[in-house]
CSV table of C-alpha atoms in Angstrom, one decimal:
chain,number,residue,atom,x,y,z
A,1,HIS,CA,-11.3,20.2,-14.1
A,2,GLY,CA,-11.5,23.7,-12.7
A,3,TRP,CA,-10.9,25.2,-16.2
A,4,ALA,CA,-13.0,22.6,-18.0
A,5,THR,CA,-10.0,21.6,-20.1
A,6,TRP,CA,-10.4,18.0,-19.0
A,7,ASN,CA,-13.8,17.7,-20.6
A,8,ARG,CA,-12.6,19.3,-23.8
A,9,LEU,CA,-9.6,17.0,-24.0
A,10,ARG,CA,-11.7,13.9,-23.3
A,11,ALA,CA,-14.1,15.0,-26.0
A,12,SER,CA,-11.3,15.1,-28.5
A,13,GLY,CA,-11.0,11.3,-28.4
A,14,THR,CA,-7.5,11.4,-27.1
A,15,PRO,CA,-6.8,8.4,-24.8
A,16,ARG,CA,-6.9,9.3,-21.1
A,17,VAL,CA,-3.3,7.9,-20.6
A,18,GLN,CA,-2.0,10.3,-23.2
A,19,ILE,CA,-3.8,13.2,-21.7
A,20,LEU,CA,-2.4,12.4,-18.2
A,21,LEU,CA,1.1,11.9,-19.6
A,22,GLY,CA,0.8,15.2,-21.5
A,23,LYS,CA,0.0,17.0,-18.2
A,24,VAL,CA,2.4,15.1,-15.9
A,25,LEU,CA,5.5,14.7,-18.1
A,26,PRO,CA,6.4,18.4,-18.2
A,27,ILE,CA,6.0,18.6,-14.4
A,28,ALA,CA,8.3,15.5,-14.0
A,29,ILE,CA,10.9,17.1,-16.2
A,30,LEU,CA,10.6,20.4,-14.3
A,31,GLY,CA,10.9,18.5,-11.0
A,32,LEU,CA,14.1,16.7,-12.2
A,33,CYS,CA,15.5,20.0,-13.3
A,34,GLN,CA,14.8,21.5,-9.9
A,35,MET,CA,16.6,18.6,-8.3
A,36,ALA,CA,19.6,19.2,-10.6
A,37,VAL,CA,19.6,22.9,-9.7
A,38,VAL,CA,19.4,22.2,-6.0
A,39,PHE,CA,22.3,19.7,-6.1
A,40,GLY,CA,24.2,21.9,-8.5
A,41,LEU,CA,23.9,25.0,-6.3
A,42,GLY,CA,24.7,22.8,-3.3
A,43,ASP,CA,27.9,21.9,-5.0
A,44,ALA,CA,28.8,25.4,-6.3
A,45,ALA,CA,27.7,27.5,-3.3
A,46,TYR,CA,28.3,25.1,-0.4
A,47,GLY,CA,30.8,22.6,-1.6
A,48,LEU,CA,28.3,19.7,-1.4
A,49,ARG,CA,30.1,16.5,-2.3
A,50,ILE,CA,28.4,13.2,-2.9
A,51,LYS,CA,30.5,10.7,-0.9
A,52,GLY,CA,28.7,7.6,-2.3
A,53,SER,CA,26.8,6.7,-5.4
A,54,ALA,CA,25.8,9.6,-7.6
A,55,VAL,CA,23.4,7.2,-9.4
A,56,GLY,CA,21.8,6.6,-6.0
A,57,VAL,CA,21.1,10.3,-5.7
A,58,VAL,CA,19.5,10.3,-9.2
A,59,VAL,CA,17.4,7.3,-8.3
A,60,VAL,CA,16.1,8.8,-5.1
A,61,ALA,CA,15.5,12.2,-6.7
A,62,SER,CA,13.6,10.5,-9.6
A,63,VAL,CA,11.4,8.4,-7.3
A,64,LEU,CA,10.8,11.5,-5.1
A,65,VAL,CA,9.7,13.5,-8.0
A,66,LEU,CA,7.3,10.7,-9.0
A,67,THR,CA,5.9,10.6,-5.5
A,68,VAL,CA,5.4,14.3,-5.3
A,69,ILE,CA,3.5,14.3,-8.6
A,70,ALA,CA,1.3,11.5,-7.4
A,71,MET,CA,0.7,13.3,-4.1
A,72,GLY,CA,-0.2,16.4,-6.0
A,73,LEU,CA,-2.7,14.5,-8.2
A,74,ALA,CA,-4.2,12.9,-5.1
A,75,ILE,CA,-4.6,16.2,-3.4
A,76,THR,CA,-6.1,17.7,-6.5
A,77,VAL,CA,-8.9,15.1,-6.7
A,78,VAL,CA,-9.6,15.2,-3.0
A,79,VAL,CA,-10.1,19.0,-2.6
A,80,ARG,CA,-13.2,20.7,-4.0
A,81,THR,CA,-12.0,24.3,-4.6
A,82,MET,CA,-8.9,26.2,-5.8
A,83,GLN,CA,-8.7,27.8,-2.3
A,84,GLN,CA,-8.7,24.4,-0.7
A,85,LEU,CA,-6.0,23.3,-3.1
A,86,ASN,CA,-3.8,26.3,-2.4
A,87,ALA,CA,-4.1,25.8,1.4
A,88,VAL,CA,-3.5,22.0,1.3
A,89,ALA,CA,-0.7,22.2,-1.3
A,90,ASN,CA,1.1,24.7,0.9
A,91,ILE,CA,0.5,23.2,4.3
A,92,VAL,CA,0.8,19.4,3.7
A,93,PRO,CA,4.3,19.3,2.2
A,94,VAL,CA,5.8,21.6,4.8
A,95,ALA,CA,4.1,19.7,7.7
A,96,LEU,CA,5.3,16.3,6.2
A,97,GLY,CA,8.7,17.8,5.6
A,98,ALA,CA,9.0,18.9,9.2
A,99,LEU,CA,7.8,15.5,10.5
A,100,GLY,CA,10.0,13.6,8.0
A,101,GLY,CA,13.2,15.3,8.9
A,102,ALA,CA,13.6,17.3,5.7
A,103,LEU,CA,13.5,20.7,7.5
A,104,MET,CA,15.8,19.8,10.4
A,105,PRO,CA,17.6,16.7,11.6
A,106,LEU,CA,15.3,14.2,13.3
A,107,VAL,CA,17.7,13.9,16.3
A,108,THR,CA,16.7,17.5,17.2
A,109,LEU,CA,13.0,16.7,17.3
A,110,PRO,CA,10.9,15.2,20.0
A,111,ALA,CA,10.7,11.4,20.4
A,112,TRP,CA,7.1,11.2,19.1
A,113,VAL,CA,8.3,12.7,15.8
A,114,HIS,CA,10.8,9.8,15.4
A,115,ARG,CA,7.9,7.3,15.6
A,116,VAL,CA,5.7,9.3,13.1
A,117,ALA,CA,8.5,10.2,10.6
A,118,PRO,CA,8.6,6.8,8.7
A,119,ALA,CA,5.0,7.4,7.7
A,120,THR,CA,6.1,10.4,5.5
A,121,PRO,CA,7.7,10.3,2.0
A,122,GLN,CA,10.1,13.0,3.1
A,123,TYR,CA,11.6,10.7,5.7
A,124,TRP,CA,12.4,8.0,3.1
A,125,ALA,CA,13.8,10.6,0.7
A,126,MET,CA,16.0,12.1,3.3
A,127,ARG,CA,17.1,8.6,4.4
A,128,GLY,CA,18.1,7.7,0.9
A,129,PHE,CA,19.9,11.0,0.2
A,130,ASP,CA,21.7,10.9,3.6
A,131,GLN,CA,23.0,7.4,3.0
A,132,VAL,CA,24.6,8.1,-0.4
A,133,ILE,CA,25.6,11.8,0.2
A,134,LEU,CA,26.7,11.9,3.8
A,135,ASP,CA,27.5,8.2,4.6
A,136,GLY,CA,29.1,7.3,1.3
A,137,ALA,CA,26.9,4.3,0.7
A,138,GLY,CA,26.4,2.7,-2.7
A,139,LEU,CA,23.4,2.2,-4.9
A,140,ARG,CA,22.2,-0.7,-2.8
A,141,ALA,CA,21.5,1.7,0.2
A,142,VAL,CA,18.8,3.4,-1.7
A,143,VAL,CA,16.8,0.3,-2.6
A,144,LEU,CA,14.6,0.3,0.5
A,145,PRO,CA,14.0,4.1,0.5
A,146,SER,CA,13.1,4.0,-3.2
A,147,ILE,CA,10.7,1.0,-2.8
A,148,VAL,CA,9.0,2.8,0.1
A,149,LEU,CA,8.7,6.1,-2.0
A,150,LEU,CA,7.4,4.1,-4.9
A,151,SER,CA,4.8,2.6,-2.5
A,152,PHE,CA,3.7,6.1,-1.5
A,153,ALA,CA,3.5,7.0,-5.2
A,154,VAL,CA,1.3,4.0,-5.9
A,155,ALA,CA,-1.0,4.7,-3.0
A,156,PHE,CA,-1.3,8.4,-4.0
A,157,SER,CA,-1.9,7.3,-7.6
A,158,ILE,CA,-4.7,5.0,-6.6
A,159,VAL,CA,-6.4,7.8,-4.7
A,160,ALA,CA,-5.9,10.1,-7.7
A,161,VAL,CA,-7.4,7.5,-10.2
A,162,LEU,CA,-10.3,6.7,-8.0
A,163,GLY,CA,-11.0,10.4,-7.3
A,164,LEU,CA,-10.7,11.2,-11.0
A,165,ARG,CA,-13.2,8.5,-11.9
A,166,ALA,CA,-15.6,9.7,-9.3
A,167,THR,CA,-15.2,13.3,-10.6
A,168,GLU,CA,-15.9,12.1,-14.1
A,169,ARG,CA,-19.1,10.3,-13.0
A,170,ARG,CA,-20.3,13.4,-11.1
A,171,LEU,CA,-19.6,15.6,-14.2
A,172,ALA,CA,-21.4,13.2,-16.5
A,173,PHE,CA,-24.5,13.5,-14.4
A,174,ALA,CA,-24.3,17.3,-13.9
């Protein structure tokens, strides 16, 4: 929207779904590549071994990437300026990561964080990764974390779609 490419793409007659897929798919592929690099470097540099289901790691990583993309879209339609986007996009993931146990183990954090943590996507991603990587659990162990992450993705997507429609209405009357 900021560069007015959305209006030009919509004027081309290309269906909205195709436009969104064209914008989101490369980001999803990049996110999955980043996950592969993180786990590859973890193995090469630190001897990270997955004790449980490698497929479980792929499932959690894939759902996490989807959730992050949906969160990014939701943030994009909620903020009004590029400066707000930069601030929110830098602060929110770090804050949620700290609250969700992605930056340090939850056991080292105050009790109030333990109560807040399940309200963050990072908590559920870490829970899924921990169970298959550290605890040696199978694919079944990532079902609940994956469902919760998908729920976050759906909620963020709803915010994004509603915000996108509101933005289109505002632009149509501008």
